[in-house]
Amino acid sequence: MKSASLSVSFWHVGLENIPEGDFMHRRVMPEQAKRLIEEARHAGTLFCASHDDFLAPYNEREKRNHEALCRVLGEQYGIALSFEDFVVKDKIDGEDSFTVRPLALVEIDGSNRLMIVTCHVTDQRRRDARRVESCVGLSRGSS
């Protein structure tokens, strides 16, 4: 039996992520998000994805924002996510290749869930002064 997966994205969700039919949209607090992420990591079913290709040179700002949110999640809530969690390593012609797991390929299906992490700036003068307001969980609903 295939284990349910948890995909995590920062800020974005797209129509391609949402299945036809019913689905559930709920807000989870950081403590619950931490537990869900830890359980999925332990089970090997955690997949972090991004709308932005922050390995591309023109997306340096997005890369810094992802790194900053990872840092805030760890420092303020003990949620262990890193920039590397969003990067997939593969071999192409025998050489290591790296890419960002694209959010467009994540689909809520069956028991597979998608968590969108959002935040807002609490102090306009300090760029890293961010606070995670909540995490949004999306999962396949039942009729």
XYZ file of N, CA, C and O in Angstrom:
572
model
N 0.835 -1.191 0.000
C 0.000 0.000 0.000
C 0.875 1.248 0.000
O 1.799 1.371 0.774
N 0.586 2.158 -0.882
C 1.346 3.392 -1.006
C 0.994 4.341 0.138
O -0.167 4.547 0.462
N 2.017 4.924 0.772
C 1.798 5.864 1.875
C 1.311 7.197 1.351
O 1.669 7.624 0.253
N 0.508 7.853 2.164
C 0.048 9.200 1.827
C 1.231 10.144 1.873
O 2.125 9.999 2.691
N 1.244 11.118 0.991
C 2.347 12.073 0.972
C 1.858 13.437 1.444
O 0.672 13.739 1.425
N 2.825 14.233 1.884
C 2.569 15.627 2.240
C 3.514 16.470 1.415
O 4.731 16.347 1.523
N 2.966 17.316 0.567
C 3.762 18.272 -0.190
C 3.647 19.623 0.498
O 2.587 19.981 1.006
N 4.746 20.366 0.528
C 4.782 21.669 1.174
C 5.239 22.705 0.159
O 6.191 22.475 -0.585
N 4.541 23.827 0.118
C 4.905 24.934 -0.751
C 4.829 26.217 0.058
O 4.035 26.317 0.989
N 5.640 27.182 -0.301
C 5.582 28.489 0.335
C 4.782 29.428 -0.567
O 5.098 29.591 -1.735
N 3.759 30.029 -0.027
C 2.977 31.106 -0.632
C 2.040 30.720 -1.771
O 1.018 31.345 -1.930
N 2.349 29.752 -2.599
C 1.603 29.546 -3.842
C 0.802 28.244 -3.863
O 1.212 27.245 -3.297
N -0.299 28.288 -4.590
C -1.068 27.112 -4.969
C -1.651 27.426 -6.343
O -1.925 28.584 -6.664
N -1.788 26.410 -7.166
C -2.318 26.618 -8.513
C -3.499 25.707 -8.779
O -3.712 24.708 -8.082
N -4.267 26.028 -9.784
C -5.410 25.192 -10.129
C -4.996 23.763 -10.469
O -5.739 22.824 -10.210
N -3.797 23.605 -11.027
C -3.339 22.261 -11.369
C -3.094 21.398 -10.136
O -3.029 20.180 -10.219
N -2.995 22.018 -8.950
C -2.795 21.272 -7.714
C -4.102 20.722 -7.156
O -4.094 19.797 -6.352
N -5.216 21.288 -7.563
C -6.509 20.958 -6.977
C -7.252 19.998 -7.901
O -7.421 20.268 -9.089
N -7.728 18.875 -7.351
C -8.427 17.894 -8.185
C -9.842 18.359 -8.524
O -10.403 19.245 -7.862
N -10.399 17.746 -9.529
C -11.813 17.965 -9.795
C -12.587 17.328 -8.659
O -12.164 16.333 -8.081
N -13.707 17.902 -8.337
C -14.527 17.343 -7.257
C -14.290 18.075 -5.955
O -13.829 19.214 -5.933
N -14.583 17.394 -4.891
C -14.506 18.000 -3.568
C -13.094 17.950 -3.018
O -12.365 16.985 -3.231
N -12.732 18.996 -2.304
C -11.481 18.995 -1.563
C -11.681 19.825 -0.308
O -12.631 20.596 -0.197
N -10.810 19.621 0.646
C -10.924 20.301 1.932
C -9.836 21.349 2.055
O -8.689 21.098 1.728
N -10.205 22.516 2.521
C -9.292 23.625 2.770
C -9.425 23.946 4.249
O -10.502 24.266 4.720
N -8.320 23.837 4.967
C -8.375 24.139 6.392
C -7.109 24.847 6.818
O -6.079 24.747 6.170
N -7.199 25.532 7.922
C -6.062 26.253 8.487
C -5.472 25.395 9.604
O -6.207 24.876 10.434
N -4.162 25.254 9.580
C -3.494 24.530 10.659
C -2.507 25.482 11.315
O -1.915 26.338 10.671
N -2.363 25.333 12.603
C -1.454 26.189 13.347
C -0.032 25.626 13.229
O 0.156 24.459 12.876
N 0.968 26.449 13.494
C 2.361 25.996 13.321
C 2.712 24.708 14.070
O 3.461 23.883 13.553
N 2.146 24.486 15.258
C 2.449 23.273 16.008
C 1.978 22.025 15.252
O 2.666 21.015 15.198
N 0.781 22.099 14.678
C 0.254 20.981 13.902
C 1.034 20.824 12.599
O 1.313 19.707 12.172
N 1.398 21.935 11.979
C 2.202 21.871 10.754
C 3.530 21.167 11.042
O 3.975 20.328 10.257
N 4.152 21.502 12.161
C 5.414 20.864 12.540
C 5.240 19.360 12.673
O 6.032 18.582 12.138
N 4.182 18.941 13.353
C 3.935 17.513 13.546
C 3.712 16.811 12.202
O 4.280 15.751 11.941
N 2.897 17.407 11.337
C 2.624 16.800 10.030
C 3.891 16.690 9.189
O 4.132 15.664 8.534
N 4.714 17.738 9.208
C 5.958 17.729 8.436
C 6.917 16.677 8.992
O 7.523 15.909 8.234
N 7.047 16.612 10.306
C 7.940 15.614 10.916
C 7.481 14.196 10.616
O 8.298 13.325 10.305
N 6.181 13.936 10.700
C 5.653 12.605 10.400
C 5.923 12.225 8.944
O 6.330 11.099 8.649
N 5.695 13.160 8.025
C 5.929 12.873 6.607
C 7.414 12.670 6.323
O 7.791 11.771 5.566
N 8.271 13.455 6.951
C 9.719 13.287 6.753
C 10.156 11.913 7.253
O 10.887 11.195 6.587
N 9.667 11.525 8.428
C 10.025 10.231 9.012
C 9.556 9.070 8.117
O 10.255 8.061 7.979
N 8.385 9.235 7.507
C 7.832 8.195 6.632
C 8.424 8.231 5.226
O 8.146 7.350 4.405
N 9.231 9.256 4.927
C 9.796 9.390 3.581
C 8.783 9.876 2.563
O 8.949 9.647 1.365
N 7.736 10.559 3.025
C 6.677 11.014 2.119
C 6.533 12.537 2.095
O 5.486 13.053 1.715
N 7.588 13.243 2.493
C 7.586 14.706 2.464
C 8.189 15.171 1.143
O 9.295 14.775 0.786
N 7.438 16.009 0.428
C 7.904 16.553 -0.840
C 7.676 18.064 -0.833
O 6.533 18.504 -0.818
N 8.752 18.829 -0.831
C 8.638 20.281 -0.880
C 8.716 20.724 -2.337
O 9.536 20.209 -3.099
N 7.852 21.637 -2.718
C 7.780 22.084 -4.103
C 7.691 23.606 -4.134
O 7.298 24.238 -3.159
N 8.054 24.182 -5.262
C 8.046 25.632 -5.385
C 7.461 26.074 -6.721
O 7.705 25.450 -7.757
N 6.726 27.155 -6.656
C 6.231 27.815 -7.867
C 7.388 28.472 -8.622
O 7.387 28.547 -9.842
N 8.395 28.923 -7.870
C 9.529 29.633 -8.457
C 10.734 28.713 -8.611
O 11.028 27.923 -7.717
N 11.422 28.828 -9.729
C 12.677 28.102 -9.929
C 13.796 28.955 -9.343
O 14.419 29.745 -10.020
N 14.033 28.789 -8.045
C 15.014 29.657 -7.417
C 16.446 29.210 -7.622
O 17.352 29.765 -7.040
N 16.668 28.250 -8.509
C 18.033 27.942 -8.953
C 18.404 28.785 -10.165
O 19.578 28.903 -10.510
N 17.401 29.371 -10.793
C 17.651 30.232 -11.949
C 18.247 31.556 -11.478
O 17.825 32.101 -10.457
N 19.222 32.092 -12.201
C 19.885 33.326 -11.759
C 18.945 34.532 -11.646
O 19.202 35.432 -10.863
N 17.858 34.527 -12.378
C 16.933 35.660 -12.329
C 15.966 35.567 -11.142
O 15.143 36.461 -10.947
N 16.053 34.522 -10.329
C 15.169 34.358 -9.180
C 15.912 34.422 -7.851
O 15.545 33.758 -6.893
N 16.941 35.221 -7.768
C 17.710 35.348 -6.518
C 16.835 35.841 -5.372
O 16.976 35.385 -4.239
N 15.941 36.775 -5.653
C 15.058 37.297 -4.612
C 14.176 36.182 -4.049
O 14.008 36.066 -2.830
N 13.601 35.355 -4.914
C 12.754 34.257 -4.477
C 13.556 33.250 -3.658
O 13.073 32.725 -2.658
N 14.798 33.001 -4.073
C 15.657 32.086 -3.314
C 15.901 32.635 -1.914
O 15.792 31.901 -0.926
N 16.224 33.903 -1.809
C 16.453 34.518 -0.486
C 15.194 34.457 0.377
O 15.258 34.200 1.575
N 14.035 34.694 -0.236
C 12.780 34.623 0.510
C 12.509 33.215 1.028
O 12.070 33.033 2.161
N 12.774 32.201 0.198
C 12.600 30.815 0.638
C 13.552 30.493 1.788
O 13.155 29.869 2.777
N 14.800 30.891 1.639
C 15.779 30.633 2.699
C 15.388 31.338 3.990
O 15.499 30.768 5.080
N 14.893 32.582 3.873
C 14.484 33.343 5.056
C 13.291 32.678 5.742
O 13.263 32.565 6.972
N 12.316 32.211 4.974
C 11.156 31.566 5.580
C 11.556 30.240 6.229
O 11.077 29.911 7.316
N 12.448 29.495 5.605
C 12.959 28.262 6.235
C 13.601 28.593 7.579
O 13.374 27.900 8.580
N 14.383 29.655 7.609
C 15.071 30.061 8.838
C 14.064 30.462 9.917
O 14.166 30.055 11.072
N 13.054 31.252 9.542
C 12.035 31.688 10.495
C 11.253 30.492 11.026
O 10.979 30.397 12.222
N 10.890 29.571 10.158
C 10.162 28.378 10.601
C 10.964 27.602 11.635
O 10.420 27.123 12.634
N 12.272 27.476 11.397
C 13.121 26.761 12.335
C 13.307 27.507 13.639
O 13.169 26.925 14.726
N 13.605 28.797 13.554
C 13.901 29.581 14.758
C 12.672 29.821 15.627
O 12.752 29.756 16.843
N 11.541 30.098 15.006
C 10.364 30.458 15.791
C 9.474 29.276 16.157
O 8.776 29.321 17.164
N 9.488 28.222 15.330
C 8.538 27.133 15.537
C 9.181 25.749 15.581
O 8.482 24.764 15.780
N 10.489 25.669 15.368
C 11.152 24.372 15.388
C 10.789 23.499 14.200
O 10.952 22.284 14.247
N 10.278 24.106 13.136
C 9.913 23.360 11.924
C 11.149 23.262 11.051
O 11.670 24.267 10.574
N 11.623 22.041 10.860
C 12.864 21.812 10.129
C 12.588 21.642 8.634
O 12.246 20.561 8.165
N 12.698 22.737 7.901
C 12.668 22.715 6.438
C 13.868 23.508 5.969
O 14.220 24.522 6.572
N 14.482 23.042 4.895
C 15.645 23.743 4.377
C 15.476 23.957 2.876
O 14.647 23.320 2.225
N 16.295 24.830 2.369
C 16.337 25.094 0.933
C 16.509 23.783 0.165
O 15.871 23.555 -0.853
N 17.347 22.891 0.688
C 17.635 21.618 0.021
C 16.411 20.717 -0.074
O 16.340 19.861 -0.954
N 15.437 20.885 0.827
C 14.220 20.072 0.760
C 13.436 20.326 -0.522
O 12.655 19.487 -0.956
N 13.630 21.479 -1.128
C 12.903 21.843 -2.342
C 13.646 21.425 -3.619
O 13.118 21.551 -4.709
N 14.881 20.954 -3.464
C 15.737 20.645 -4.613
C 15.824 19.131 -4.803
O 16.024 18.386 -3.855
N 15.685 18.700 -6.051
C 15.772 17.296 -6.410
C 17.097 17.062 -7.123
O 17.452 17.809 -8.043
N 17.821 16.035 -6.695
C 19.079 15.677 -7.344
C 18.819 14.484 -8.256
O 18.124 13.544 -7.886
N 19.372 14.546 -9.446
C 19.213 13.478 -10.422
C 20.514 13.346 -11.204
O 21.387 14.194 -11.112
N 20.638 12.284 -11.953
C 21.796 12.087 -12.830
C 21.337 12.231 -14.275
O 20.355 11.632 -14.690
N 22.043 13.054 -15.016
C 21.791 13.212 -16.444
C 23.114 12.970 -17.144
O 24.101 13.668 -16.884
N 23.137 11.966 -17.993
C 24.365 11.567 -18.693
C 25.510 11.337 -17.706
O 26.654 11.751 -17.942
N 25.185 10.724 -16.561
C 26.202 10.395 -15.573
C 26.651 11.549 -14.704
O 27.496 11.384 -13.831
N 26.099 12.733 -14.897
C 26.487 13.917 -14.119
C 25.350 14.306 -13.181
O 24.172 14.189 -13.521
N 25.728 14.785 -11.997
C 24.727 15.265 -11.058
C 24.006 16.477 -11.635
O 24.632 17.376 -12.196
N 22.697 16.492 -11.478
C 21.865 17.592 -11.938
C 20.892 17.945 -10.816
O 20.411 17.057 -10.111
N 20.615 19.213 -10.651
C 19.730 19.666 -9.594
C 18.617 20.516 -10.186
O 18.849 21.303 -11.098
N 17.420 20.337 -9.660
C 16.280 21.133 -10.088
C 15.357 21.345 -8.891
O 15.380 20.573 -7.940
N 14.572 22.377 -8.959
C 13.569 22.629 -7.930
C 12.338 21.799 -8.290
O 11.910 21.798 -9.443
N 11.798 21.070 -7.296
C 10.587 20.286 -7.550
C 9.468 21.269 -7.883
O 9.106 22.121 -7.071
N 8.901 21.185 -9.094
C 7.907 22.172 -9.523
C 6.546 21.965 -8.848
O 6.007 20.861 -8.826
N 6.003 23.032 -8.308
C 4.695 22.987 -7.670
C 3.620 22.538 -8.652
O 2.673 21.853 -8.272
N 3.773 22.879 -9.911
C 2.765 22.528 -10.925
C 2.568 21.012 -11.049
O 1.528 20.562 -11.517
N 3.528 20.211 -10.597
C 3.411 18.755 -10.692
C 2.795 18.118 -9.450
O 2.581 16.913 -9.407
N 2.517 18.920 -8.437
C 1.906 18.406 -7.209
C 0.393 18.404 -7.383
O -0.190 19.403 -7.794
N -0.223 17.271 -7.089
C -1.676 17.191 -7.152
C -2.200 16.529 -5.892
O -1.668 15.534 -5.434
N -3.242 17.107 -5.356
C -3.930 16.503 -4.230
C -4.694 15.323 -4.803
O -5.520 15.485 -5.687
N -4.394 14.141 -4.325
C -4.995 12.945 -4.902
C -5.144 11.900 -3.811
O -4.160 11.553 -3.162
N -6.337 11.419 -3.596
C -6.547 10.417 -2.560
C -6.183 10.980 -1.204
O -6.711 11.995 -0.773
N -5.221 10.357 -0.538
C -4.820 10.831 0.792
C -3.605 11.752 0.729
O -3.073 12.129 1.767
N -3.148 12.119 -0.459
C -2.021 13.046 -0.591
C -2.493 14.462 -0.310
O -3.511 14.909 -0.820
N -1.721 15.163 0.512
C -2.103 16.494 0.960
C -1.088 17.526 0.493
O 0.047 17.203 0.209
N -1.514 18.783 0.474
C -0.656 19.902 0.121
C -0.792 20.947 1.212
O -1.901 21.336 1.570
N 0.341 21.379 1.766
C 0.357 22.413 2.787
C 1.022 23.648 2.204
O 2.131 23.574 1.687
N 0.315 24.774 2.272
C 0.856 26.045 1.802
C 1.235 26.855 3.039
O 0.390 27.106 3.893
N 2.497 27.261 3.139
C 2.971 28.046 4.267
C 3.022 29.505 3.837
O 3.604 29.827 2.808
N 2.387 30.359 4.628
C 2.390 31.786 4.338
C 2.917 32.546 5.552
O 2.966 32.011 6.650
N 3.311 33.770 5.341
C 3.777 34.600 6.441
C 3.536 36.050 6.078
O 3.149 36.365 4.957
N 3.758 36.910 7.040
C 3.707 38.339 6.759
C 4.790 39.032 7.570
O 5.246 38.522 8.581
N 5.183 40.176 7.093
C 6.234 40.942 7.754
C 5.608 41.692 8.925
O 4.576 42.340 8.775
N 6.230 41.574 10.092
C 5.695 42.246 11.271
C 6.440 43.531 11.580
O 5.970 44.331 12.351
N 7.617 43.729 10.997
C 8.409 44.936 11.218
C 8.976 45.343 9.862
O 9.893 44.703 9.353
N 8.444 46.386 9.283
C 8.833 46.793 7.941
C 10.312 47.153 7.833
O 10.884 47.101 6.769
N 10.948 47.528 8.926
C 12.345 47.965 8.874
C 13.320 46.793 8.826
O 14.447 46.955 8.405
N 12.895 45.619 9.262
C 13.784 44.449 9.280
C 13.251 43.401 8.330
O 12.179 42.864 8.531
N 13.996 43.099 7.305
C 13.565 42.168 6.266
C 13.275 40.776 6.814
O 12.382 40.092 6.361
N 14.060 40.312 7.792
C 13.872 38.965 8.319
C 12.858 38.907 9.456
O 12.659 37.848 10.032
N 12.241 40.016 9.783
C 11.256 40.015 10.868
C 9.933 39.518 10.316
O 9.059 40.282 9.954
N 9.801 38.236 10.213
C 8.594 37.636 9.665
C 7.982 36.728 10.714
O 8.668 36.175 11.545
N 6.706 36.573 10.615
C 6.019 35.685 11.532
C 5.079 34.825 10.704
O 4.339 35.326 9.861
N 5.116 33.536 10.946
C 4.216 32.649 10.238
C 2.847 32.780 10.877
O 2.682 32.547 12.069
N 1.894 33.209 10.094
C 0.537 33.400 10.588
C -0.174 32.054 10.685
O -0.805 31.739 11.669
N -0.089 31.269 9.654
C -0.732 29.964 9.654
C -0.251 29.179 8.452
O 0.408 29.700 7.566
N -0.586 27.921 8.462
C -0.332 27.061 7.320
C -1.702 26.619 6.823
O -2.602 26.370 7.613
N -1.845 26.528 5.529
C -3.103 26.118 4.947
C -2.939 24.700 4.450
O -2.006 24.414 3.691
N -3.799 23.813 4.877
C -3.739 22.427 4.418
C -4.837 22.166 3.412
O -5.986 22.533 3.613
N -4.492 21.533 2.321
C -5.461 21.142 1.320
C -5.412 19.638 1.171
O -4.335 19.052 1.081
N -6.557 18.994 1.162
C -6.580 17.554 0.963
C -7.844 17.170 0.218
O -8.802 17.942 0.145
N -7.828 15.987 -0.342
C -8.969 15.481 -1.080
C -10.124 15.292 -0.120
O -9.967 14.698 0.935
N -11.255 15.816 -0.453
C -12.418 15.684 0.408
C -13.252 14.481 0.031
O -13.035 13.829 -0.991
N -14.188 14.159 0.851
C -15.090 13.068 0.532
C -16.493 13.626 0.371
O -16.884 14.586 1.020
N -17.234 13.038 -0.505
C -18.594 13.520 -0.784
C -19.535 13.109 0.308
O -19.440 12.123 0.913
